[in-house]
mmCIF file of C-alpha atoms in Angstrom:
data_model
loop_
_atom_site.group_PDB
_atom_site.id
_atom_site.type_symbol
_atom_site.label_atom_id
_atom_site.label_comp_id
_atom_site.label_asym_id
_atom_site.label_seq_id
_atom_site.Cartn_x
_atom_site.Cartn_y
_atom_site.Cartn_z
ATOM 1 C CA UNK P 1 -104.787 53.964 74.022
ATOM 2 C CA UNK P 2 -102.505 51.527 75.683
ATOM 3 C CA UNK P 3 -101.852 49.759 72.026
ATOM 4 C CA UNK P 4 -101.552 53.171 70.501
ATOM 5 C CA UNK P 5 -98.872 54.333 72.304
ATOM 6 C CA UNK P 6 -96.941 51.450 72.323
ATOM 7 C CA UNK P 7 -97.144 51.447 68.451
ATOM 8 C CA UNK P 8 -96.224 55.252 68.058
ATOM 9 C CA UNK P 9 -93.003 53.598 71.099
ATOM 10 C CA UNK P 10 -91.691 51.053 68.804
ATOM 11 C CA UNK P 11 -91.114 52.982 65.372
ATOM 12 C CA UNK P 12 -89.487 55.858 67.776
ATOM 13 C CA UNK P 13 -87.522 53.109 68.907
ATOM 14 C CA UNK P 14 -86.813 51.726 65.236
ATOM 15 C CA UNK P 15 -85.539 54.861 64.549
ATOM 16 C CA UNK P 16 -83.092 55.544 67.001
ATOM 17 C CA UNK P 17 -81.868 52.043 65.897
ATOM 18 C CA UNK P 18 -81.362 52.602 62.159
ATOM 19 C CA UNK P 19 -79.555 55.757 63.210
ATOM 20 C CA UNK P 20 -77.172 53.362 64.797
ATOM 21 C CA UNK P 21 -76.789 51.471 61.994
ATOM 22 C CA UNK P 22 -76.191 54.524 59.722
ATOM 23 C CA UNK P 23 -73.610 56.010 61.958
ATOM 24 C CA UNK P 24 -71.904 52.260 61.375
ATOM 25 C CA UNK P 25 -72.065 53.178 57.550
ATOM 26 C CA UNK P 26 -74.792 50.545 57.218
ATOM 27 C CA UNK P 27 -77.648 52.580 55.143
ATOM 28 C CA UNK P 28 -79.459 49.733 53.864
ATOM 29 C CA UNK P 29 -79.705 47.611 57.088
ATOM 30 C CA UNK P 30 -81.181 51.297 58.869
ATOM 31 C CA UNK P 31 -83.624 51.899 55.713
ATOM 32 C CA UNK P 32 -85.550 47.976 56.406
ATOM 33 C CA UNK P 33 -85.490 48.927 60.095
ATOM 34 C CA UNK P 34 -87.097 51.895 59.936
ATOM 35 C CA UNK P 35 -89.067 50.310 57.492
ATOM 36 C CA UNK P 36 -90.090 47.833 59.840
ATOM 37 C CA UNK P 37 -90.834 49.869 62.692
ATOM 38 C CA UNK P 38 -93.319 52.360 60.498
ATOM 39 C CA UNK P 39 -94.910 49.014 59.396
ATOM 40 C CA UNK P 40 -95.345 47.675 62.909
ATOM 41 C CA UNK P 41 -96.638 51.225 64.006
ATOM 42 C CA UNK P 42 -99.102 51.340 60.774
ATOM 43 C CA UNK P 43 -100.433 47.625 61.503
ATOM 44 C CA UNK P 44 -101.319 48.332 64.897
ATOM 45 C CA UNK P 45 -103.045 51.066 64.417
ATOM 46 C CA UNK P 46 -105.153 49.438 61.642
ATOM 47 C CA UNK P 47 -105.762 46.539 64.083
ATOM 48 C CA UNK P 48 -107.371 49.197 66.049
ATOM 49 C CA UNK P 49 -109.165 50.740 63.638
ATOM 50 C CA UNK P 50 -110.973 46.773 62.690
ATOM 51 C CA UNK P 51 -111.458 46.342 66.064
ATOM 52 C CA UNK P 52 -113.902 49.857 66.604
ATOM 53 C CA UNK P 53 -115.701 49.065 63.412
ATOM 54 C CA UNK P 54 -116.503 45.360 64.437
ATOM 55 C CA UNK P 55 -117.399 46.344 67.663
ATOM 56 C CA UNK P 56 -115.553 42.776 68.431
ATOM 57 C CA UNK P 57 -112.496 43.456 71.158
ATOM 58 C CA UNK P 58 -111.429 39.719 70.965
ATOM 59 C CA UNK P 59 -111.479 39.801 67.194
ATOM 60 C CA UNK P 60 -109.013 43.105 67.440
ATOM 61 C CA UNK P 61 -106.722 41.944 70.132
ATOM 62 C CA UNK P 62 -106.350 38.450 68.562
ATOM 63 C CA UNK P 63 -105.281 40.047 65.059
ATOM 64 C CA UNK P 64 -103.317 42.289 66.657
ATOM 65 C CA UNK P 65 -101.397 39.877 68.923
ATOM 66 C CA UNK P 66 -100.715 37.830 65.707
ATOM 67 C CA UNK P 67 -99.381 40.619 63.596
ATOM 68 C CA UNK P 68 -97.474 41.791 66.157
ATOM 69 C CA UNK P 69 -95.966 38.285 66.766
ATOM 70 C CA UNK P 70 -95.029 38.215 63.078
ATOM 71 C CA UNK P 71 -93.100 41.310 63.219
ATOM 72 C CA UNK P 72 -91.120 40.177 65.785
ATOM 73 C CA UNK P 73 -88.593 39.138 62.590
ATOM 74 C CA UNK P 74 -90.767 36.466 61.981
ATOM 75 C CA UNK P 75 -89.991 34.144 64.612
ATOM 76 C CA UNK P 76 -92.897 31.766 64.510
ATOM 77 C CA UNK P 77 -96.715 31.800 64.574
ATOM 78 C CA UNK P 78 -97.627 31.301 61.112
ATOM 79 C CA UNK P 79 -99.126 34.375 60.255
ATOM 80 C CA UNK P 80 -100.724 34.204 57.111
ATOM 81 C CA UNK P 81 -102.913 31.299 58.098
ATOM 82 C CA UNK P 82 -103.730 32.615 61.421
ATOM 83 C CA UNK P 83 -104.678 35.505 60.063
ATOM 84 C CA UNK P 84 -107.139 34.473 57.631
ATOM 85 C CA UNK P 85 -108.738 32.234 60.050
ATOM 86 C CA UNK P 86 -109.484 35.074 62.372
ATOM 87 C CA UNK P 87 -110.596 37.642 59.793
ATOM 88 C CA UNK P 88 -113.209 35.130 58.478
ATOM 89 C CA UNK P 89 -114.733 34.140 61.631
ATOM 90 C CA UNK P 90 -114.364 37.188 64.080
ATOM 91 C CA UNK P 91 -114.555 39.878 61.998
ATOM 92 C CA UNK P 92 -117.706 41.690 60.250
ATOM 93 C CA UNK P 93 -117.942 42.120 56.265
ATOM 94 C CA UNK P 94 -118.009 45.688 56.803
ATOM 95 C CA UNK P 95 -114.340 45.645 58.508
ATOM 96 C CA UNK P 96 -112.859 43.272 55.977
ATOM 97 C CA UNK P 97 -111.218 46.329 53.853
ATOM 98 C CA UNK P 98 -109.159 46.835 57.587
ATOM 99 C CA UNK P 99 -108.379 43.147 57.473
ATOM 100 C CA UNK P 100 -106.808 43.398 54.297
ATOM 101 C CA UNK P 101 -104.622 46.410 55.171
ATOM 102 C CA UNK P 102 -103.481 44.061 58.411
ATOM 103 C CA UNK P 103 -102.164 41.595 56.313
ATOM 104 C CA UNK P 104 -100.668 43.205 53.740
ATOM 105 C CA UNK P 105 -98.519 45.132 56.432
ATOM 106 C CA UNK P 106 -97.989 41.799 58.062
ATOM 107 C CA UNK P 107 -96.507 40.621 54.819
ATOM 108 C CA UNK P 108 -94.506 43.475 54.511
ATOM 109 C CA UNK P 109 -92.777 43.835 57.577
ATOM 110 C CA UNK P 110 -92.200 39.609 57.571
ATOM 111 C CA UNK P 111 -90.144 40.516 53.895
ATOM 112 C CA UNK P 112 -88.476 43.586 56.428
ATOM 113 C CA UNK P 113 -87.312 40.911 58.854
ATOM 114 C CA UNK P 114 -86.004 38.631 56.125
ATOM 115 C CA UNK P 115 -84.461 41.528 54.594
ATOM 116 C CA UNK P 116 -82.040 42.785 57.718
ATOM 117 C CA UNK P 117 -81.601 38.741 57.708
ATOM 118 C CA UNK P 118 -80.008 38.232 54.723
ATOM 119 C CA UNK P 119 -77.863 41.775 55.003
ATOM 120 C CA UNK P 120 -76.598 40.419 57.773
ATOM 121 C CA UNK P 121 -75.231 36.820 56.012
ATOM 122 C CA UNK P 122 -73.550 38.878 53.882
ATOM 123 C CA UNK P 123 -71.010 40.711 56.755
ATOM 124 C CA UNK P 124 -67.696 39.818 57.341
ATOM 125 C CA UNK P 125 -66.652 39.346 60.724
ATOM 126 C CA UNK P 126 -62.561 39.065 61.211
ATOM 127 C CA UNK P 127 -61.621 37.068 64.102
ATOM 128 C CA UNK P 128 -63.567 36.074 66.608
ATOM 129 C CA UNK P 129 -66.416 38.421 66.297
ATOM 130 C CA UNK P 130 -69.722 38.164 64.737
ATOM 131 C CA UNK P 131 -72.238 40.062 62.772
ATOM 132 C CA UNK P 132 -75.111 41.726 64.809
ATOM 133 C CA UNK P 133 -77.731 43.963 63.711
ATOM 134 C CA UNK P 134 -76.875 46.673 66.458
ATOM 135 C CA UNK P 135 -75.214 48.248 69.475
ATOM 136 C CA UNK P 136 -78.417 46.483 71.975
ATOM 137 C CA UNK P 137 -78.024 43.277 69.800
ATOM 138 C CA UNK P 138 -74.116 42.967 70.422
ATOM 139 C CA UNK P 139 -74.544 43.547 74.177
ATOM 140 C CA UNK P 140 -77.417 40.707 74.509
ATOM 141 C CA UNK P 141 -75.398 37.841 72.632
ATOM 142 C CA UNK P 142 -72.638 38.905 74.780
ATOM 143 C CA UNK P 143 -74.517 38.457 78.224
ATOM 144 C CA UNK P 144 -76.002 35.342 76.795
ATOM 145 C CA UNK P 145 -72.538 33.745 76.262
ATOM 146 C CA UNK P 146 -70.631 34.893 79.648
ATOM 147 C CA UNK P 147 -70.582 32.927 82.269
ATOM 148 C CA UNK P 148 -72.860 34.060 85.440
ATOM 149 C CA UNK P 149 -69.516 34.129 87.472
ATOM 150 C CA UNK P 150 -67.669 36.339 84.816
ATOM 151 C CA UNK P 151 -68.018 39.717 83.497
ATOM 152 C CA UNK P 152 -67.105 41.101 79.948
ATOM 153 C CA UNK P 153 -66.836 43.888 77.379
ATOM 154 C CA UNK P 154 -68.239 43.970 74.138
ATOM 155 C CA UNK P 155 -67.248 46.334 71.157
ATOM 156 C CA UNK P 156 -69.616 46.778 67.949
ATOM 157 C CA UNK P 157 -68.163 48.348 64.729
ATOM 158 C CA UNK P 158 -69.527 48.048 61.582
ATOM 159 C CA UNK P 159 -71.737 45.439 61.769
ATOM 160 C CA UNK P 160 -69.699 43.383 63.781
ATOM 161 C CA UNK P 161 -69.741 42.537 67.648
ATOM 162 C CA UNK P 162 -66.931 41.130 69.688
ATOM 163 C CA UNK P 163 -67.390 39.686 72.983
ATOM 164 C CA UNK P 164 -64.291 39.791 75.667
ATOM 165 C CA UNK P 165 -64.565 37.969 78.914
ATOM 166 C CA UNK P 166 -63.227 37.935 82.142
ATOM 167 C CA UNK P 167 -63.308 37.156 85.844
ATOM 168 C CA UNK P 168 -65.352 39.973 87.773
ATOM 169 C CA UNK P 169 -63.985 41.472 90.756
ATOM 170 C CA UNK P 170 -67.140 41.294 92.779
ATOM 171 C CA UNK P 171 -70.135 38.955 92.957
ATOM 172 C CA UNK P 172 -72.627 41.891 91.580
ATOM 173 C CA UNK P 173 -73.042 42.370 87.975
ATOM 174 C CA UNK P 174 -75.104 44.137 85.342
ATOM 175 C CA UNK P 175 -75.731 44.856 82.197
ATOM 176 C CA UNK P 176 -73.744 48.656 81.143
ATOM 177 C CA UNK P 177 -74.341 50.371 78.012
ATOM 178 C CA UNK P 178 -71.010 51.116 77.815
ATOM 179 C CA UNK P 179 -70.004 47.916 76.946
ATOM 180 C CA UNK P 180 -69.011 46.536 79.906
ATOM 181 C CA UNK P 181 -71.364 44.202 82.096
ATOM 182 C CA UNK P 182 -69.700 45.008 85.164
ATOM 183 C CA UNK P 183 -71.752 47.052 87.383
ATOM 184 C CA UNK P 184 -68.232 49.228 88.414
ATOM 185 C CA UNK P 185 -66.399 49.462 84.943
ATOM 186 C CA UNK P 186 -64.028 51.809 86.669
ATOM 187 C CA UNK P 187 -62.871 48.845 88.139
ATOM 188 C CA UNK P 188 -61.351 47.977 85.284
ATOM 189 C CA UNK P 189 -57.354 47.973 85.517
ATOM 190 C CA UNK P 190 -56.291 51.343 83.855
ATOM 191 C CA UNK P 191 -52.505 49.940 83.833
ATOM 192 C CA UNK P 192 -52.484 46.855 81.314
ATOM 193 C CA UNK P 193 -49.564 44.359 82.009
ATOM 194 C CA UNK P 194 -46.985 43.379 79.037
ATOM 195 C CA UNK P 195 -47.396 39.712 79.943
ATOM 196 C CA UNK P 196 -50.860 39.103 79.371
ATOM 197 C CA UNK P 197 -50.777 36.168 76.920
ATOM 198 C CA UNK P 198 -48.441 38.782 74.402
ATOM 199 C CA UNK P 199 -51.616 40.320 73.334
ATOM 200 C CA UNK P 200 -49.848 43.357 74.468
ATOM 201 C CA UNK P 201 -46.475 45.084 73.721
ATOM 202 C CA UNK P 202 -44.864 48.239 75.258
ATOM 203 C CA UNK P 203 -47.618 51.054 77.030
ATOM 204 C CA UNK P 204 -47.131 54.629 77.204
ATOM 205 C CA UNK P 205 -48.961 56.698 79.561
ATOM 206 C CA UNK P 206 -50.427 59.999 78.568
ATOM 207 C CA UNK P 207 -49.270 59.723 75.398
ATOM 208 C CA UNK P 208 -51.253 59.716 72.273
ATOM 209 C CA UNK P 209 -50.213 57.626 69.179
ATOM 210 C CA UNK P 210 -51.295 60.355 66.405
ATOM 211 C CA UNK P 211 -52.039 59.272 62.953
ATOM 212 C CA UNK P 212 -50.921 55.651 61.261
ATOM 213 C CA UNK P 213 -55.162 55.466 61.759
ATOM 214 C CA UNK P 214 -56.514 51.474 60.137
ATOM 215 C CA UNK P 215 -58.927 53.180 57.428
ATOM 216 C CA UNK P 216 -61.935 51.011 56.367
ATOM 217 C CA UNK P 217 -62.882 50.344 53.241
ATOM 218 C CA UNK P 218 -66.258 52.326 53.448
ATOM 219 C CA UNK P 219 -67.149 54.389 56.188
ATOM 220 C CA UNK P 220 -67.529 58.125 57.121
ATOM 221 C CA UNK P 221 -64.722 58.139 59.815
ATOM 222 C CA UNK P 222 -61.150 57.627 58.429
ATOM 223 C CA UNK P 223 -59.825 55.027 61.044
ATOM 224 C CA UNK P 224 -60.910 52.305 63.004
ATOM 225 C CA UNK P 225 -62.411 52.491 66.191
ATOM 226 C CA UNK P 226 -64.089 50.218 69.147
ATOM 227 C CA UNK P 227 -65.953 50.967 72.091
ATOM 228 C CA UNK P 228 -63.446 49.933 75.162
ATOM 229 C CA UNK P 229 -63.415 50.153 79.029
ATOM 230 C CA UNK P 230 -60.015 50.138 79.660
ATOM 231 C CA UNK P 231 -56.387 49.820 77.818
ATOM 232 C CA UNK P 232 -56.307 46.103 78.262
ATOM 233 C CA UNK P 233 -59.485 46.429 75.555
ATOM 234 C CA UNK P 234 -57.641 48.031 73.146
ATOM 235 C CA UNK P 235 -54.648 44.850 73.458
ATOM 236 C CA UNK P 236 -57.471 42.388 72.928
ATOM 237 C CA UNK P 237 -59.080 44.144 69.997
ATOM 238 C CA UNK P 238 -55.750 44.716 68.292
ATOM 239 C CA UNK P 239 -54.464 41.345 68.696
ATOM 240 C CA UNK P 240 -57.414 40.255 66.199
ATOM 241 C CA UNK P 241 -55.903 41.770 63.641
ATOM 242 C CA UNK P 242 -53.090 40.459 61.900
ATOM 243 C CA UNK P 243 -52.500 43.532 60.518
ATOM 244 C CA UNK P 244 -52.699 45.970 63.890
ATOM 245 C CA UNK P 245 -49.687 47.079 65.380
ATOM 246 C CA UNK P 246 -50.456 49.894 67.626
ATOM 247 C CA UNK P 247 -53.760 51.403 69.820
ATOM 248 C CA UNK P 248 -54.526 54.259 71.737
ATOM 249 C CA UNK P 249 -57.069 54.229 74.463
ATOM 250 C CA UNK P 250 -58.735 57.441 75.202
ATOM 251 C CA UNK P 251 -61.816 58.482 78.090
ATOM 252 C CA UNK P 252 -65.115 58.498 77.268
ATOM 253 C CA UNK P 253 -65.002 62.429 76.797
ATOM 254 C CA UNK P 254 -63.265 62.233 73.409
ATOM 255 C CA UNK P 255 -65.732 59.366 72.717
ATOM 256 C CA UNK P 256 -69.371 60.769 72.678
ATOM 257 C CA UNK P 257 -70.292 61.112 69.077
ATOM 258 C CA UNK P 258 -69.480 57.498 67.991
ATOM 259 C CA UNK P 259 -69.976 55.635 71.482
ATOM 260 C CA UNK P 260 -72.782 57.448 73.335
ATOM 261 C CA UNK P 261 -72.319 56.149 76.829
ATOM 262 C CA UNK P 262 -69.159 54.321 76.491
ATOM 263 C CA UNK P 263 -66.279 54.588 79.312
ATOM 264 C CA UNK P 264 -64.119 54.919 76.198
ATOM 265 C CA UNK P 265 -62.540 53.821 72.525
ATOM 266 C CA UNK P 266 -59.943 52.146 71.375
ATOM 267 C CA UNK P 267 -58.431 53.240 68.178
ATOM 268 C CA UNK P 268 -56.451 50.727 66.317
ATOM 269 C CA UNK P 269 -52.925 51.544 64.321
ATOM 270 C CA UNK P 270 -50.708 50.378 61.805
ATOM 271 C CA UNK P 271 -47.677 49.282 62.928
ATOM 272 C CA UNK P 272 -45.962 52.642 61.325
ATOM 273 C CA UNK P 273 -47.054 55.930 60.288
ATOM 274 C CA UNK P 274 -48.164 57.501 63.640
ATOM 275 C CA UNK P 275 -46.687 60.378 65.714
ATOM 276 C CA UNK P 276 -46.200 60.180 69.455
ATOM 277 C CA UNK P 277 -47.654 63.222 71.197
ATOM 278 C CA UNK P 278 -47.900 64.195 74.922
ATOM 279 C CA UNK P 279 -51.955 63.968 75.601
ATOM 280 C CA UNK P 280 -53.338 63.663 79.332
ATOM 281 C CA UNK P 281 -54.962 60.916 79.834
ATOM 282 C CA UNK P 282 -54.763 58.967 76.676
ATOM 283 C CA UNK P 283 -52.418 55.425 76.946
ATOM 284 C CA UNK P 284 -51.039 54.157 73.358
ATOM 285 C CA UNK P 285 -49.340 50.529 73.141
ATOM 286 C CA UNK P 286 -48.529 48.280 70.351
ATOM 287 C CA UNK P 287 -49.637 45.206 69.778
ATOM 288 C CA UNK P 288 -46.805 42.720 70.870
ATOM 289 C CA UNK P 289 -47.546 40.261 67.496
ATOM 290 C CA UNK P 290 -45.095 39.753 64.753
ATOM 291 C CA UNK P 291 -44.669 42.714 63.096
ATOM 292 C CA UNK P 292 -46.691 43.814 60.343
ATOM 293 C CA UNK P 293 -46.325 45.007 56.501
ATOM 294 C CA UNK P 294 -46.342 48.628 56.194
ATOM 295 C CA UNK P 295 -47.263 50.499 53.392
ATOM 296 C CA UNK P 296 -47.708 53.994 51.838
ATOM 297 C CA UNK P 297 -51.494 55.907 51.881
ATOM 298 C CA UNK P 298 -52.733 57.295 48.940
ATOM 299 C CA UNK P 299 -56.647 58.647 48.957
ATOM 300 C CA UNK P 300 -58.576 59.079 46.305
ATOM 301 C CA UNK P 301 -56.273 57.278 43.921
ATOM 302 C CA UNK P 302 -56.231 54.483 41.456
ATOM 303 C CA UNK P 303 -53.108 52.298 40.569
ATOM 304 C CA UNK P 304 -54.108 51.263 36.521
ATOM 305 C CA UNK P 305 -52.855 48.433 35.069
ATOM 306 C CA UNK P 306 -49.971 46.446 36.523
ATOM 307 C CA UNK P 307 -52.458 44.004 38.036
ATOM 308 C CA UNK P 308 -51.221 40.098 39.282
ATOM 309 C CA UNK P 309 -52.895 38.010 36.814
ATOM 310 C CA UNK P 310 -54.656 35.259 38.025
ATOM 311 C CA UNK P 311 -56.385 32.203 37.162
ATOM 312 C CA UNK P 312 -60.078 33.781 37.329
ATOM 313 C CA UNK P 313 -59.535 37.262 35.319
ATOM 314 C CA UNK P 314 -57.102 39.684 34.184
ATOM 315 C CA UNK P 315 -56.078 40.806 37.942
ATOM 316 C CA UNK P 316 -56.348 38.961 41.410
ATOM 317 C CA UNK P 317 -58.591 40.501 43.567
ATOM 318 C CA UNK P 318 -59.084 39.411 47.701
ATOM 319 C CA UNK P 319 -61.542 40.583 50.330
ATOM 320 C CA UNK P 320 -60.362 43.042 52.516
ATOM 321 C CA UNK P 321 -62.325 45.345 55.409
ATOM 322 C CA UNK P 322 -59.272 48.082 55.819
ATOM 323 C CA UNK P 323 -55.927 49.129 54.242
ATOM 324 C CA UNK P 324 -53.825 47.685 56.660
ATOM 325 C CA UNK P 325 -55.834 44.528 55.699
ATOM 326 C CA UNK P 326 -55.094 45.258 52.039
ATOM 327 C CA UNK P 327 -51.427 45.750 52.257
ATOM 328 C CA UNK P 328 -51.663 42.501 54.488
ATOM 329 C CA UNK P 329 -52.546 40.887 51.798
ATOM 330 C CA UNK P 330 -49.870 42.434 49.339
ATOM 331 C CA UNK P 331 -46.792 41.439 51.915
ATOM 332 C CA UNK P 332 -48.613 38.119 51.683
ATOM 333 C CA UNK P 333 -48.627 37.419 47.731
ATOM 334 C CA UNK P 334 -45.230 36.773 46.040
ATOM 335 C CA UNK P 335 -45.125 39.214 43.586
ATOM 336 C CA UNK P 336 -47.168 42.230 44.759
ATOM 337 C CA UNK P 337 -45.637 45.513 45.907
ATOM 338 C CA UNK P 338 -49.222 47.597 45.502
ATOM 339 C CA UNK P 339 -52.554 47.628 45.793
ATOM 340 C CA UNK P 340 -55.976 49.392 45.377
ATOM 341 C CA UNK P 341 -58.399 48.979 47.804
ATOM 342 C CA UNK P 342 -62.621 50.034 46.385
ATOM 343 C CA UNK P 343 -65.636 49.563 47.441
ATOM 344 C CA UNK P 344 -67.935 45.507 47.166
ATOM 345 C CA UNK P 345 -69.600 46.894 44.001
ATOM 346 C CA UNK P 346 -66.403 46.693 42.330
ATOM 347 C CA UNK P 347 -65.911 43.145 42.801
ATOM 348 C CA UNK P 348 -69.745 42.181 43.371
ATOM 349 C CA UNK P 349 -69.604 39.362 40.994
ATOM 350 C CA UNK P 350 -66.310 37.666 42.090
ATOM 351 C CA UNK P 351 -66.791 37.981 45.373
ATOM 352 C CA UNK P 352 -70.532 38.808 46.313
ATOM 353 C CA UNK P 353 -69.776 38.933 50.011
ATOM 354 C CA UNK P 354 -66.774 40.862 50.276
ATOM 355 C CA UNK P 355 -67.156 44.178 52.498
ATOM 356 C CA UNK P 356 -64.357 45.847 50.168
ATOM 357 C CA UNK P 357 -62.148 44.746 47.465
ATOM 358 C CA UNK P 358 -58.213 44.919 47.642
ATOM 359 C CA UNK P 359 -56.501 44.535 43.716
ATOM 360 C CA UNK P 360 -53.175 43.184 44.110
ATOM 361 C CA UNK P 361 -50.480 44.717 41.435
ATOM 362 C CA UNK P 362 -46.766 44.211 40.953
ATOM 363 C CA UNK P 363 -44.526 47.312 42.037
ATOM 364 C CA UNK P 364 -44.496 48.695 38.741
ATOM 365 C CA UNK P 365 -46.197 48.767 35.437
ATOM 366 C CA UNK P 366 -49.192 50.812 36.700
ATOM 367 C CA UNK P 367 -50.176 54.785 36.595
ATOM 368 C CA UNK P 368 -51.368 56.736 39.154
ATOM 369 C CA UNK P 369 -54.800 58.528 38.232
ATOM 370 C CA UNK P 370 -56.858 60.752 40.592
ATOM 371 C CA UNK P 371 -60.382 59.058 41.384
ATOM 372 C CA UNK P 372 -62.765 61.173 40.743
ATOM 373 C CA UNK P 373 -65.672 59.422 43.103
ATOM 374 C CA UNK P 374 -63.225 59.593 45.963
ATOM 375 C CA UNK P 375 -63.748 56.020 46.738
ATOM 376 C CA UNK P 376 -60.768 54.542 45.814
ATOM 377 C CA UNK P 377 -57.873 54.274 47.829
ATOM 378 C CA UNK P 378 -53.992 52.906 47.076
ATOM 379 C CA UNK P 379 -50.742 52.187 48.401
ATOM 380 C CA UNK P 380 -46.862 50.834 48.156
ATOM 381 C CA UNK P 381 -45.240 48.173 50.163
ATOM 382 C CA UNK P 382 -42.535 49.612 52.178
#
């Protein structure tokens, strides 16, 4: 019953899981998840199922501590071998049908494990963050690297976990869902300073920066946005970015669809295109760094022709995880004054582990054409 239940536990827990990793925009990593957790759930239960017919409890609990070892990601115990040894010796000919479906979810859930291992190669982390399968995943690495006399915040955006540390204000610490360890994240400064190692620029209170959103390349949500505890967050997770200018921080109220639990989320800016509006509660800053390129926003829209050649095709084409990252890369390249930013299938063979693709073009010589997938998006140097 015990072993039932905590089967039936862990693919619940899968679940919830992939769902993080689809509201990330990560559908593939959430499919081998839950994948994983209905093959953990089905190989326990079969475990169970061998044990009653060979009327053998150490022959059940031994294959079942061994498949469930496996699907731990398959980190260690040699499974396959084990396996076989145990079936053969403990287990009836009657119950060897059971067997068989043991190891054949065992095998699938290892290729599961491998799976979410190589998606996660493949993501591209700017700065000093990381990939990491998921919200729980980013939190542990973070606690793992802090110092014991330190506390921190971690964000987690697509795919991608970024660990900030700092001194704690008290001796007692734990670990917050919110991402922040400190057991009193209201301690946290709401008042950043300008001087803090120019990561931040000027701060308006009550005051929301509206519009001039960083848009990713794919994603349901059309900006960029980070889990944050306080305003001083949102100067560390803009000065990342070469290309962020601006931030506003706003309480965990406005925050509850994307960052369950959070004290609050930071979303980052361009260094132009936003509105200032009066907004209780809400404090906007910009980033203090150089300044950056700014460019027009076109949705939905494809710049033909009037590509940069280059020395490996017709056109020169970069990785890039955002439009401000894109036009980045424009101001960057003598020559360029536009771009179109698509999705990695577009440039899956040049660059097989780009999150996006960003086509450089000169400032004329192209046409504008509506995209009819709506996945294409384009814009001007200003």
């Amino acid at each position: 019953m015990v072993a039932e239940a905590i089967a039936h536990g862990v693919d619940g827990l899968s679940n919830v899981v992939a769902g993080w990793a689809e509201a990330e925009g990560e559908t593939e990593i959430a499919a081998a998840i839950r994948g994983g957790g209905d093959a953990f759930e089905a190989t326990v239960m079969a475990a169970l199922e061998a044990t009653a017919c060979a009327g053998h409890m150490k022959a059940g609990a031994t294959i079942g501590g061994i498949a469930g070892c496996v699907l731990t990601f398959g980190l260690g115990c040699g499974a396959g071998a084990a396996l076989g040894g145990v079936a053969g010796a403990l287990i009836s000919p009657a119950c060897h049908r059971a067997v068989n479906e043991i190891a054949t979810m065992v095998t699938s859930s290892w290729d599961t494990g491998t799976a979410v291992g190589e998606m996660l190669k493949d993501v591209q982390c700017s700065g000093r963050s990381f990939p990491a399968a998921n919200p729980a995943d980013c939190a542990d690495e973070c606690e793992d690297k802090v110092p014991e006399t330190s506390c921190f915040t971690w964000y987690y955006d697509n795919s991608c976990c970024l660990c900030k540390i700092a001194p704690c204000e008290s001796s007692s610490s734990s670990d917050s869902g919110g991402g922040s360890s400190s057991s009193s994240s209201s301690s946290f400064s709401q008042r950043p300073s300008s001087d803090g190692g120019g990561s931040c620029g000027s701060i308006e209170f009550d005051t929301d920066f509206f519009g001039g959103d960083i848009v990713p390349v794919t994603t349901k949500w059309a900006d960029t946005a980070v889990a944050a505890a306080s305003p001083e967050d949102c100067c560390e997770a803009c000065s990342l970015y070469s290309y962020c200018g601006a931030w506003t921080f706003t309480p965990a109220e406005n925050c509850k669809e994307r960052f369950p639990g959070a004290p609050g989320c930071c979303f980052l800016k361009k260094g132009t295109g936003y509105e200032k509006r009066s907004a209780t509660g809400m404090v906007s800053g910009t980033s203090g760094g150089p300044p950056v390129a700014a460019c027009t926003l076109e949705f939905d829209t494809d710049l033909l022709g009037g590509d940069i050649q280059s020395g490996n095709g017709p056109d020169t084409v970069v990785p890039t995880i955002s439009d401000a990252d894109c036009c980045q890369s424009c101001a960057a390249t003598p020559g360029c004054g536009a771009w179109t930013m698509a999705p990695p299938s577009d440039c899956a063979s040049r660059l097989p582990n780009a999150r996006g693709c960003c086509f450089l073009k000169h400032e004329g010589g192209w046409t504008r054409t509506k995209d009819e997938k709506g996945v294409l998006t384009s814009g001007q140097l200003i």
